[in-house]
Short mmCIF file of C-alpha atoms in Angstrom, two decimals:
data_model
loop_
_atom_site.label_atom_id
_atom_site.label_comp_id
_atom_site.label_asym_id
_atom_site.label_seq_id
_atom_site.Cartn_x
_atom_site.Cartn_y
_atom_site.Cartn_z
CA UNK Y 7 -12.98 103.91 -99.21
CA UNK Y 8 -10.56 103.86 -96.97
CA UNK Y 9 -12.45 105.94 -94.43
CA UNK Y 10 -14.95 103.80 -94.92
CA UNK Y 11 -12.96 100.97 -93.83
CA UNK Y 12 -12.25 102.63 -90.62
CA UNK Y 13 -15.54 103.85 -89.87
CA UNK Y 14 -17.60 100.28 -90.33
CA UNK Y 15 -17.28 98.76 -86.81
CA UNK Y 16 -16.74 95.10 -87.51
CA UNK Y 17 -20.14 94.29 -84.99
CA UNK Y 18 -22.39 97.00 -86.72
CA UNK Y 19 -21.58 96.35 -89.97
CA UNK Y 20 -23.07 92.83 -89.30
CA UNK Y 21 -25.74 94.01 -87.94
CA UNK Y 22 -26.54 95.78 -90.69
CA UNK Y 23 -26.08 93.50 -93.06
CA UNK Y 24 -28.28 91.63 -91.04
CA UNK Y 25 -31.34 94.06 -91.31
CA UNK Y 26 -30.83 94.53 -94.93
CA UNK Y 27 -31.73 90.79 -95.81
CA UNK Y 28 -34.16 91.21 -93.36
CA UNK Y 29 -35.56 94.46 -95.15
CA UNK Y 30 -35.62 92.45 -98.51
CA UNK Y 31 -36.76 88.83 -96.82
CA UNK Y 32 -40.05 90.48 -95.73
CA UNK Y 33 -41.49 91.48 -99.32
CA UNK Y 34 -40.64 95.43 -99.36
CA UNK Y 35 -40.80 97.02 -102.78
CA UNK Y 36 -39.81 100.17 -102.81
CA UNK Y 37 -37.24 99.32 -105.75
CA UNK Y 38 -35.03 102.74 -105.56
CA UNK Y 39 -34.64 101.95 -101.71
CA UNK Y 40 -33.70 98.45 -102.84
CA UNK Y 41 -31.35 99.19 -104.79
CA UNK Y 42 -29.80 101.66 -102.25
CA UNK Y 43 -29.47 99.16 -99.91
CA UNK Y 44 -28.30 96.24 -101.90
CA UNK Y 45 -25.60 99.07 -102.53
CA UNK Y 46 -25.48 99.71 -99.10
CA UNK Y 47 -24.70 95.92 -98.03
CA UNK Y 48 -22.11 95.38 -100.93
CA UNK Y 49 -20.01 98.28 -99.88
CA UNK Y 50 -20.18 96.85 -96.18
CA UNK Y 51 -19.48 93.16 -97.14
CA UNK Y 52 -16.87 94.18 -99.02
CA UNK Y 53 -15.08 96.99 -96.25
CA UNK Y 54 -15.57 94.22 -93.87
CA UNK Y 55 -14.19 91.29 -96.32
CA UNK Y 56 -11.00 93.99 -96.25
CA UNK Y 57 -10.84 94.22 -92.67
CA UNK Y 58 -10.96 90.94 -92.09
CA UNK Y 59 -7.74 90.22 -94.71
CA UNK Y 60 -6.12 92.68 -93.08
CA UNK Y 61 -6.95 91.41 -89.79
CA UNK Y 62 -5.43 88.02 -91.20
CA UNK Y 63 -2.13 89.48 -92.91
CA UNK Y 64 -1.60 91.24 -89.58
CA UNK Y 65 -1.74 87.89 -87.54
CA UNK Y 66 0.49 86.15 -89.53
CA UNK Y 67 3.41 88.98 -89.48
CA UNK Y 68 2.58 89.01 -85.63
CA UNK Y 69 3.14 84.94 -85.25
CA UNK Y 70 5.84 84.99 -87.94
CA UNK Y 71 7.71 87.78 -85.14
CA UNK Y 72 7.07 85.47 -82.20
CA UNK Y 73 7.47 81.74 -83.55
CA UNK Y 74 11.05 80.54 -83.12
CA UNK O 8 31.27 34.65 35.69
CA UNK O 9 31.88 37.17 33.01
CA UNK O 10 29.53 39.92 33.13
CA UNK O 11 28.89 41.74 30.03
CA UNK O 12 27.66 45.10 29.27
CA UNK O 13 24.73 44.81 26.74
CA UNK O 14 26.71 46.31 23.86
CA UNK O 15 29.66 43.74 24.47
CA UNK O 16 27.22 41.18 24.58
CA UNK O 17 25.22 41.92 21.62
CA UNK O 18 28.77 42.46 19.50
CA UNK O 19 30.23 39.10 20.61
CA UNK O 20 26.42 37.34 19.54
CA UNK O 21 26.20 39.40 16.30
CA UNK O 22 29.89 38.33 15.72
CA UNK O 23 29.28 34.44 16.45
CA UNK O 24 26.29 34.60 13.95
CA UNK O 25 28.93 36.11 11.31
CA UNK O 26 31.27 33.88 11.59
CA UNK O 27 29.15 30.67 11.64
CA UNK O 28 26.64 31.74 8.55
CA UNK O 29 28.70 33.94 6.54
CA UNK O 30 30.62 30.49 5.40
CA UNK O 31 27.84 29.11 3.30
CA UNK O 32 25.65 30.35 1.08
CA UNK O 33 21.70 30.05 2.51
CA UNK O 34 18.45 31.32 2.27
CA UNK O 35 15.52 31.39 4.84
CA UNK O 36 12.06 30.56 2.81
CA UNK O 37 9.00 31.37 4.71
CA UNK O 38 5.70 33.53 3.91
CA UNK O 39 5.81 37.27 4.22
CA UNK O 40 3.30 39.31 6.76
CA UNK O 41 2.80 42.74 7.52
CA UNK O 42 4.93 44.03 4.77
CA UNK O 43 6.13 48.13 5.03
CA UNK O 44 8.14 50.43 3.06
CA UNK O 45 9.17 53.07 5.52
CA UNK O 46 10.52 56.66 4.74
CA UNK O 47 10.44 55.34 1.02
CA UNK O 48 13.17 53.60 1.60
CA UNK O 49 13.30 50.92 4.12
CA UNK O 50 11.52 47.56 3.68
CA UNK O 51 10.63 45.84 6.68
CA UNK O 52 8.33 42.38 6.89
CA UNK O 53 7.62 39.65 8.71
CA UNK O 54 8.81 36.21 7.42
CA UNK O 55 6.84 33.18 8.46
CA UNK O 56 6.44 29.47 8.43
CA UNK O 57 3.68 27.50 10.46
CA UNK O 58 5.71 28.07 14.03
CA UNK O 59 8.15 30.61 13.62
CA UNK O 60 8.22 34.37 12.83
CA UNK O 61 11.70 36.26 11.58
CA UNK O 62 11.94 39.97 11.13
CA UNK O 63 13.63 40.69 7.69
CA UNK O 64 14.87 44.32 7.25
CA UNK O 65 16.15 45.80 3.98
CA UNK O 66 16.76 48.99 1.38
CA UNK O 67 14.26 49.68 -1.15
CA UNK O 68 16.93 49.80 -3.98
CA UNK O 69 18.13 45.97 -3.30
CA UNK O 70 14.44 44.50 -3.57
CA UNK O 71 14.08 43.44 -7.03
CA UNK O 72 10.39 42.26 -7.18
CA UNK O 73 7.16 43.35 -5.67
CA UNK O 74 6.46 41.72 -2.18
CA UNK O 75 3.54 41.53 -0.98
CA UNK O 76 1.52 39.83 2.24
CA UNK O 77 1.30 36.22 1.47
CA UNK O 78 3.96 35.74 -0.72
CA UNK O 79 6.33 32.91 -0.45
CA UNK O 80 9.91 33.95 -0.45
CA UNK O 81 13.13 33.22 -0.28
CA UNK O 82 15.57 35.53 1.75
CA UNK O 83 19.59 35.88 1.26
CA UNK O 84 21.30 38.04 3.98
CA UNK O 85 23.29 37.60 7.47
CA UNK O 86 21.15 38.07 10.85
CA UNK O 87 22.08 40.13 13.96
CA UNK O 88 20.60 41.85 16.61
CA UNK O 89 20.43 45.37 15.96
CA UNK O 90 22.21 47.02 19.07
CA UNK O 91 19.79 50.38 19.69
CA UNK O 92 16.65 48.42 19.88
CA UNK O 93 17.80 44.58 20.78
CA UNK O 94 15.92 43.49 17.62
CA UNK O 95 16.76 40.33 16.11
CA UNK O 96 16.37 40.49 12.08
CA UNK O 97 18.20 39.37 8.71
CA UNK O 98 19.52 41.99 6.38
CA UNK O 99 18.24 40.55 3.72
CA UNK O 100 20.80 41.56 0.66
CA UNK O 101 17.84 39.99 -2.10
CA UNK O 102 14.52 38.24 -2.34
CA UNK O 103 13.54 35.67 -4.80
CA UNK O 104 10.11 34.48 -5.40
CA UNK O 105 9.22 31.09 -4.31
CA UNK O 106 8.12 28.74 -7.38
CA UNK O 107 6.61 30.29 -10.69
CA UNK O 108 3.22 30.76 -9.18
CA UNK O 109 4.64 33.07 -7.02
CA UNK O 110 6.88 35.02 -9.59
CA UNK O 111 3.53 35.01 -11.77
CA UNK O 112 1.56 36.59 -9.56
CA UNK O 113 4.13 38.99 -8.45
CA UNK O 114 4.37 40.24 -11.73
CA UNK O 115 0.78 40.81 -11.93
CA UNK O 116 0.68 42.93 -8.78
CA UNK O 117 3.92 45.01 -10.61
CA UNK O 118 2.06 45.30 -13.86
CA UNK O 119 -0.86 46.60 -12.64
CA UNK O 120 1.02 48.78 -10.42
CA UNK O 121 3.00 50.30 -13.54
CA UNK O 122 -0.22 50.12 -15.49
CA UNK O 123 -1.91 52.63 -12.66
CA UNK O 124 1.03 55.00 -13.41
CA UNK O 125 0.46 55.37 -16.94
CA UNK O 126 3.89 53.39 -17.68
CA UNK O 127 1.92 51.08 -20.81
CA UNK O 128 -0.14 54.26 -21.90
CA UNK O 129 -0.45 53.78 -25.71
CA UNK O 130 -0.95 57.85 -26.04
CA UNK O 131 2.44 59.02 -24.78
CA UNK O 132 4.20 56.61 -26.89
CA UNK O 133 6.62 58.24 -29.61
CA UNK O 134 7.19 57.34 -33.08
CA UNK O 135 10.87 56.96 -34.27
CA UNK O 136 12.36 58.84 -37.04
CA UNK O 137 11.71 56.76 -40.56
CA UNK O 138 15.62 57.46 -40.84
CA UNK O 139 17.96 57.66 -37.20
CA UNK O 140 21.63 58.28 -37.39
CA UNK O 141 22.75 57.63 -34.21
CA UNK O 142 22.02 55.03 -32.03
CA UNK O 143 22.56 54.24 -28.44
CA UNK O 144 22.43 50.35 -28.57
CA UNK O 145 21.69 48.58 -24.91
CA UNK O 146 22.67 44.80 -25.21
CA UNK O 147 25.48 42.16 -24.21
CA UNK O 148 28.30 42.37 -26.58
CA UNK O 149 28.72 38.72 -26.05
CA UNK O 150 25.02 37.68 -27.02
CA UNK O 151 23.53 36.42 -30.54
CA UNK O 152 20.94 38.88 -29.98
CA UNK O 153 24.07 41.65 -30.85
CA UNK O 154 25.27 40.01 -33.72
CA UNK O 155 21.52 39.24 -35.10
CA UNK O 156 20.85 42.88 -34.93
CA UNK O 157 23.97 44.14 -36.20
CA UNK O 158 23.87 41.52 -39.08
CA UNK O 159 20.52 42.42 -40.33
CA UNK O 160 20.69 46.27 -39.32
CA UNK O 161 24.09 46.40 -42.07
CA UNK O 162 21.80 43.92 -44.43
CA UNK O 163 19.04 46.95 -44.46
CA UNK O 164 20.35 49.94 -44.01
CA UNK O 165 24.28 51.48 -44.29
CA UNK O 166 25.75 54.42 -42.53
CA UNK O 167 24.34 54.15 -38.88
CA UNK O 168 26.77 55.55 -35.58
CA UNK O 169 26.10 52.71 -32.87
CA UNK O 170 26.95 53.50 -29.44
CA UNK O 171 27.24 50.20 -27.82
CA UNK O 172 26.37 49.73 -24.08
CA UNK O 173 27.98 46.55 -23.05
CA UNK O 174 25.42 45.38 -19.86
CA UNK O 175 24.61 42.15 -17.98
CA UNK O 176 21.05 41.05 -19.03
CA UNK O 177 20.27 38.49 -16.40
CA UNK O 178 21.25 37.62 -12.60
CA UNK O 179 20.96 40.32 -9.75
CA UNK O 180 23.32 43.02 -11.21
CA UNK O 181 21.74 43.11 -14.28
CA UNK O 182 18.74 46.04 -13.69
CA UNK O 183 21.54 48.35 -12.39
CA UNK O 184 23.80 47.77 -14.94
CA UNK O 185 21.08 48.29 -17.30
CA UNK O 186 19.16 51.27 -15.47
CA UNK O 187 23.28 52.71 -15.65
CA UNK O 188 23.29 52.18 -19.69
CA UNK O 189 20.14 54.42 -20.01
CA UNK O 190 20.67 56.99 -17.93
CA UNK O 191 24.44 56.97 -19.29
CA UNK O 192 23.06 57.06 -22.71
CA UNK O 193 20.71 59.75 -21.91
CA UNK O 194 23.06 62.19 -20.20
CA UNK O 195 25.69 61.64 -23.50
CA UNK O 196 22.96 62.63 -25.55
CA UNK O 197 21.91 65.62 -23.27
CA UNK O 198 25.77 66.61 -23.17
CA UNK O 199 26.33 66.87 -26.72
CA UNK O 200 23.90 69.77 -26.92
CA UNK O 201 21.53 68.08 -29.05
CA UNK O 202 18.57 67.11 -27.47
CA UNK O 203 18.09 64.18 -30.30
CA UNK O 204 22.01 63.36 -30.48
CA UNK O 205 21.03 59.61 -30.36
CA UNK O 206 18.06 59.19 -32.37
CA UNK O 207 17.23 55.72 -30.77
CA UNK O 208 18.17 54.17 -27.85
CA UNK O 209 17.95 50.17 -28.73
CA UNK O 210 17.23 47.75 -25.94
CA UNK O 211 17.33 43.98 -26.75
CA UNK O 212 17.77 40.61 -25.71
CA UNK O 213 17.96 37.22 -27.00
CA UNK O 214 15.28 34.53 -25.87
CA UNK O 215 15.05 32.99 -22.26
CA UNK O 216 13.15 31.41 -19.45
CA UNK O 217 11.30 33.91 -17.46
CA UNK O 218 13.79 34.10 -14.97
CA UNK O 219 16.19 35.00 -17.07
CA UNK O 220 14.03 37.56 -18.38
CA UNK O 221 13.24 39.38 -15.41
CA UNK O 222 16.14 42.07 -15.33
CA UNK O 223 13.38 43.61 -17.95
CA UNK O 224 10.47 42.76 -16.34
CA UNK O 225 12.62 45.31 -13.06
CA UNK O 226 10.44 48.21 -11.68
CA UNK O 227 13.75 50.19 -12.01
CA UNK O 228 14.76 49.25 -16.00
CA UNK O 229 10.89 50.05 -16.80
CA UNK O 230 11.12 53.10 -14.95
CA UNK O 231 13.93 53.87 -16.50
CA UNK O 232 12.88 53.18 -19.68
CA UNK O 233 9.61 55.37 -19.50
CA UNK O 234 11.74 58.29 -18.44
CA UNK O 235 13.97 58.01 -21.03
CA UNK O 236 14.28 61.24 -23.18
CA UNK O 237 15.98 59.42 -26.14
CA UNK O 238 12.68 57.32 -27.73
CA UNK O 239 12.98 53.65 -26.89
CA UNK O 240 12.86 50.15 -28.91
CA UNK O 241 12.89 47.24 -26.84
CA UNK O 242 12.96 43.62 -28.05
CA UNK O 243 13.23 40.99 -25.49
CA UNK O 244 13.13 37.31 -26.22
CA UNK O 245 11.06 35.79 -28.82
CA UNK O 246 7.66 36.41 -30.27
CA UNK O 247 5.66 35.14 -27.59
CA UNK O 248 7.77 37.30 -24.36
CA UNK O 249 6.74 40.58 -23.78
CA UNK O 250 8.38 41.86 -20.76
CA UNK O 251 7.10 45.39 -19.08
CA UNK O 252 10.40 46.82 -20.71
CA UNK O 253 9.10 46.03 -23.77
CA UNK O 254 5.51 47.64 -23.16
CA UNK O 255 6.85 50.75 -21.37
CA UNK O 256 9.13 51.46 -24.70
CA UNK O 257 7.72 53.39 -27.22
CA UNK O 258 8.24 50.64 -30.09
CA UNK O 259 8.58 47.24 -29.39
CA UNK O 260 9.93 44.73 -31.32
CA UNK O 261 9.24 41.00 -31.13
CA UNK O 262 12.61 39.72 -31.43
CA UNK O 263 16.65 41.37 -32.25
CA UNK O 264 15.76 40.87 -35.52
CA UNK O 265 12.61 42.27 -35.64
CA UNK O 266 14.12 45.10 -33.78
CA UNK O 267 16.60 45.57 -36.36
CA UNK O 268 13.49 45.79 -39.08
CA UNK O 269 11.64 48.15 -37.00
CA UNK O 270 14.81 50.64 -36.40
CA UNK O 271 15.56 51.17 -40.21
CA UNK O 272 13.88 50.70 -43.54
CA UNK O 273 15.09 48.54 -46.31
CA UNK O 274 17.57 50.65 -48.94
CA UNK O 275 15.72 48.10 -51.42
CA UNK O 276 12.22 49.18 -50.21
CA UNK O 277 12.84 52.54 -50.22
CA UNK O 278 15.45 52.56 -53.43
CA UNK O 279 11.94 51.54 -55.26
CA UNK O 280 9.96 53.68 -53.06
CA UNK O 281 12.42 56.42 -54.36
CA UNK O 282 11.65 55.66 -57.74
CA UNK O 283 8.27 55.32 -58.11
CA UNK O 284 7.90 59.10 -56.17
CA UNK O 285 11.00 60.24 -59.11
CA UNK O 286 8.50 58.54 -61.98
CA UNK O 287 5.05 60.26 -60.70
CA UNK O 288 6.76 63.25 -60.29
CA UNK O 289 8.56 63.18 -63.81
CA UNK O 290 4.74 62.20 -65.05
CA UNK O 291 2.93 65.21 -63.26
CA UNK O 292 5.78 67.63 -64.75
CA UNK O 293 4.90 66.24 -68.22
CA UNK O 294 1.16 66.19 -68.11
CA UNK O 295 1.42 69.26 -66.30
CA UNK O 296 3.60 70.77 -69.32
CA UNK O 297 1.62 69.22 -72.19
CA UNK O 298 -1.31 71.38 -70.91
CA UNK O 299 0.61 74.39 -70.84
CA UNK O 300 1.46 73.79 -73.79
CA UNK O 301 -1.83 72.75 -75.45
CA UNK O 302 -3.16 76.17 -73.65
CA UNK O 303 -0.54 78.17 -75.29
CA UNK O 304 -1.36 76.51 -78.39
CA UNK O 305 -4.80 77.56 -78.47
CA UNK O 306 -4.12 81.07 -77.20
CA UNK O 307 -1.71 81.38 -80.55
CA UNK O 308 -4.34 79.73 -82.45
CA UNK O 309 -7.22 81.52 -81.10
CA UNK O 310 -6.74 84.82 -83.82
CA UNK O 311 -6.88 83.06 -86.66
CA UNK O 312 -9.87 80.63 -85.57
CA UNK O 313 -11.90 83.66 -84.49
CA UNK O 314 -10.90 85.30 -87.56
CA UNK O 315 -11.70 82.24 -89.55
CA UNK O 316 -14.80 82.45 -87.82
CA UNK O 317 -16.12 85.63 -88.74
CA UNK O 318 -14.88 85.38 -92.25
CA UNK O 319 -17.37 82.40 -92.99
CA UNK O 320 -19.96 84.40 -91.14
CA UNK O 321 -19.63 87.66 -93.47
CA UNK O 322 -19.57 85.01 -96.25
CA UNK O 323 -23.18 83.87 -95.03
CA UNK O 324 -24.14 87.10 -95.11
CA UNK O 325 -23.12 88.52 -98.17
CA UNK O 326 -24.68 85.19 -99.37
CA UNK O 327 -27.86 85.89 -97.75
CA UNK O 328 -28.14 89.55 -98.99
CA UNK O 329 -27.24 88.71 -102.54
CA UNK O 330 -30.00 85.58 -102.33
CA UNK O 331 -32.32 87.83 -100.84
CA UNK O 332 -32.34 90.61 -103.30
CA UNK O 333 -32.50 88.27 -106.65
CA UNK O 334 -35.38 86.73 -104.75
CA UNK O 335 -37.11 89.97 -104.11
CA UNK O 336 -36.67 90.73 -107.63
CA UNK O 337 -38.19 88.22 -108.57
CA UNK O 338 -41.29 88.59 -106.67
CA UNK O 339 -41.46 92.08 -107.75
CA UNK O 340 -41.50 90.66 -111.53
CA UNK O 341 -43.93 88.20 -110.56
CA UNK O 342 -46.15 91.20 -109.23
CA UNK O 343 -45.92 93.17 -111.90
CA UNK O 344 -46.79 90.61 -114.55
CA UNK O 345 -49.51 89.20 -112.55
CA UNK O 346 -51.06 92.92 -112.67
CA UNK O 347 -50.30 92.73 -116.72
CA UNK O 348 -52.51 89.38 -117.09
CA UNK O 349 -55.20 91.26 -115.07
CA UNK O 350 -54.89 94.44 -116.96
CA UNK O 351 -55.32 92.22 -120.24
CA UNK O 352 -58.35 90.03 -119.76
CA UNK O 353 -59.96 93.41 -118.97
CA UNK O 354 -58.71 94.98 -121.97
CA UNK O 355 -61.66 96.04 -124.35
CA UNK O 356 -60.06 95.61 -127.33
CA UNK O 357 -60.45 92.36 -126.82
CA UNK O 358 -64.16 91.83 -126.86
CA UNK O 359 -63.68 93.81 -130.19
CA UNK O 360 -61.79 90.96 -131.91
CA UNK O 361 -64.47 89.14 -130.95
CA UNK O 362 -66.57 91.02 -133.63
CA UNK O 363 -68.15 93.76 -131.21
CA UNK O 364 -68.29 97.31 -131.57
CA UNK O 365 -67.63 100.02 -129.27
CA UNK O 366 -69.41 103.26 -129.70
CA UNK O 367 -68.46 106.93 -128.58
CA UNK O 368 -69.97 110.43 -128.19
CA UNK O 369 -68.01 112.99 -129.96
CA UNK O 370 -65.99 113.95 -126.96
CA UNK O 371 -64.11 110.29 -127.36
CA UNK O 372 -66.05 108.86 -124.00
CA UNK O 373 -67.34 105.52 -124.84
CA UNK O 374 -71.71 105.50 -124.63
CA UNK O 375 -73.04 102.74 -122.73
CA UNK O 376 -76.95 103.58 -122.72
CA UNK O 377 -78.88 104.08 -125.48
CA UNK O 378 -80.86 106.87 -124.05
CA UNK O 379 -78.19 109.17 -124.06
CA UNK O 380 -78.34 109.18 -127.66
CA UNK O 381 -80.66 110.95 -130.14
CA UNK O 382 -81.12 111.45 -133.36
CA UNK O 383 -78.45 112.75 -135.72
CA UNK O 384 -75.69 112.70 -133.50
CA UNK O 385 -72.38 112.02 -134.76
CA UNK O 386 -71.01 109.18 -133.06
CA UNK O 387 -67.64 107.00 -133.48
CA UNK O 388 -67.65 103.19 -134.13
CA UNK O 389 -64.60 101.31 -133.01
CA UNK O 390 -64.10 97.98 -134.45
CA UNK O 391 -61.52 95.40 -134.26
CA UNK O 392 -59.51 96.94 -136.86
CA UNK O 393 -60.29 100.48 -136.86
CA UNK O 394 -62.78 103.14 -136.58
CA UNK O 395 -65.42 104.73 -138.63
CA UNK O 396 -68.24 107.35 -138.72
CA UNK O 397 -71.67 107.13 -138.08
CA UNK O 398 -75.39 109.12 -137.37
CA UNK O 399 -77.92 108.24 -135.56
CA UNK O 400 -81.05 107.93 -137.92
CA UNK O 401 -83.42 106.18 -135.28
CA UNK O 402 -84.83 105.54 -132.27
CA UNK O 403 -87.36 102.42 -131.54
CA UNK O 404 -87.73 99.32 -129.80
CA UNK O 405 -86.11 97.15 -132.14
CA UNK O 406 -83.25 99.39 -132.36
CA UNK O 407 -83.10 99.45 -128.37
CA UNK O 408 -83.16 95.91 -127.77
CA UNK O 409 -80.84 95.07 -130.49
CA UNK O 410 -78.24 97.25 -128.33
CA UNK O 411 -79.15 95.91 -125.61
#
């Protein structure tokens, strides 16, 4: 997972989130490959949901260093 | 009989004339003709009434006013012969205009004279510094005109040097003694190594009749004054004089105390002057820091807001995915039911319940013509509720149209 986390780019991840609700918007229904990708966009939400924390945590040690 | 030689003779007539004239002060007033200035610095004319003709002989630097052909005048000086040439003439030791007409138009013919010259020229004129130090002040010690501008320079201003140059400002000696106070003054401020040593030279005069006034209305104090290195103020008289001093300066001022106004500012003026520069500058250097500050602000800010930003957007998202795939789940339910509905309205079983029977070969396949079957065969009745047995025992019309 934590490979993962590295390996999502923060951009491409949302673009691929993107074209999965597009893939499901526009009636497909192949269920296995739903599934897949409803799998697919979970694990990315959620890497990117981690990133972004982390992202936060990060910012807040870096102002709590530089605020006086 | 005495005879004389001519130089004798001349020296005892020249000495007779002397000693009779010399006793009394008198002038000889008559109209001047055929008036020269030789080697630029003799003056010789011709000074006439309606009978008589006089020579008049004199140096450039002791005639005061302009002459000129027609003028009436009136002449101070001793006559004598002059020995090399037997010429009678006065020495004339001054000349003063006959009558204010006379002075009027002389002063004309000067001004336009200096005006030719360039002496009035507006473009060569200097400005004076917003704050002199020193000053070389041209005036009569003795004269209101002093004390006026002294009063109201210490009323304005603090902290000036004034170099006073006590002079005569009316009566003959007067344009030397002034011409002698500027070039003095110029040569003091030339000597001191400093071009500007005196930032001002001053020039000023209380009010007075014309006459009075003319030491500054002098060819040689204008002169003076336009080649003056020091820049120049000049106030002469009151509001309504303006002498050629005055317009060959490069300020003038209307009166002493006007003179004093235009020399220095007022510490009140420019105490409040002062102040409002100190407030818009203290004003700028806030507004200017607020926005520094506001920038760095946002800069600090700008992580979290962008981070902020793309945390609700991954929130959409996630929304949108989840929303979309319950959706699409649904549909695909909605298919497959629709398809079940189908399937059962064409589901034979139902035409059964309705009390028909379905019939079928041996081999299970349902039969749907009668001519496929013939006698004897074993077929297979389905009914609603189950099947049975049967055999084909005929074959007619009846028994065709009833299956039918």
């Amino acid at each position: 997972m934590k490979k993962d986390t590295k390996e999502i780019d923060m951009g491409k991840g949302f673009e691929e989130l993107e074209n999965i609700a597009t893939w499901f918007e526009s009636g497909e229904t192949d269920l296995d490959q739903g599934l897949q990708k409803f799998e697919r966009a979970l694990e990315i939400a959620s890497t990117l949901k981690k990133k972004l924390s982390v992202a936060e945590n990060k910012i807040k040690e870096i102002k709590k260093k530089y605020e006086s | 009989m005495r005879v004389l030689q001519v130089s004798e003779f001349i020296e005892i007539v020249n000495g007779i004339l002397r000693e009779t004239l010399s006793g009394e002060v008198f002038a000889v007033e008559g109209e001047i003709s055929g008036y020269r200035v030789n080697q630029g610095q003799w003056v010789t004319f011709d000074l006439k009434d309606e009978k008589s003709l006089l020579n008049i002989f004199m140096p450039l630097w002791s005639l005061n006013v302009p002459l000129e052909d027609g003028m009436r005048v009136k002449v101070f000086g001793l006559p004598r012969i002059y020995p090399k040439y037997g010429k009678f003439s006065i020495t004339a030791e001054r000349v003063e205009l006959s009558g204010e007409g006379a002075l009027k138009k002389a002063l004309a013919a000067l001004r336009l004279k200096l005006e030719k010259e360039g002496m009035f020229d507006q473009a060569r004129k200097r400005s004076l510094p917003r704050f002199p130090r020193r000053i070389a002040l041209i005036a009569s010690r003795e004269s209101a005109a002093f004390g006026d501008f002294i009063k109201i320079l210490g009323e304005r201003w603090g902290g000036l040097e004034i170099d006073s140059y006590h002079v005569l400002v009316q009566g003959q000696r007067a344009p030397q003694d002034i011409v002698k106070a500027i070039e003095e003054a110029n040569s003091h401020s030339s000597k001191q190594g400093e071009s500007s040593y005196y930032d001002v030279l001053v020039m000023t005069r209380g009010g007075g009749s014309l006459e009075e006034l003319m030491a500054f209305n002098d060819e040689r104090v204008v002169r003076a004054i336009f080649g003056s290195k020091i820049p120049t103020l000049v106030a002469i008289g009151h509001e309504r004089d303006l002498t050629f001093a005055e317009e060959a300066a490069d300020v003038r001022g209307s009166t002493p105390t006007d003179c004093a106004r235009r020399l220095v500012p007022d510490k009140r003026d420019v105490l409040y002057e002062l102040a409002m520069a100190l407030e818009k500058i203290e004003g700028s250097m806030a507004t200017s820091l607020e926005e520094k500050q506001a920038i760095l602000e946002r800069a600090f800010a700008a992580p979290g807001v962008w981070l902020m930003g793309r945390t609700v957007e991954l929130d959409g998202m996630s929304m949108r995915v989840v929303t979309a795939v319950d959706s699409w789940l649904l549909q695909l339910h909605q298919n497959l039911s629709d398809k079940l509905r189908l399937l059962q309205s064409l589901d034979p079983r139902a035409v059964l319940r309705r009390g028909y029977a379905m019939v079928k070969d041996m081999a299970g396949k349902a039969v749907t013509s009668a001519k496929t079957l013939h006698f004897g065969d074993a077929v297979t009745l389905v009914l609603q509720d189950g099947e049975v047995g049967a055999t084909i025992d005929g074959r007619g019309d009846k028994f065709q149209t009833k299956l039918l």
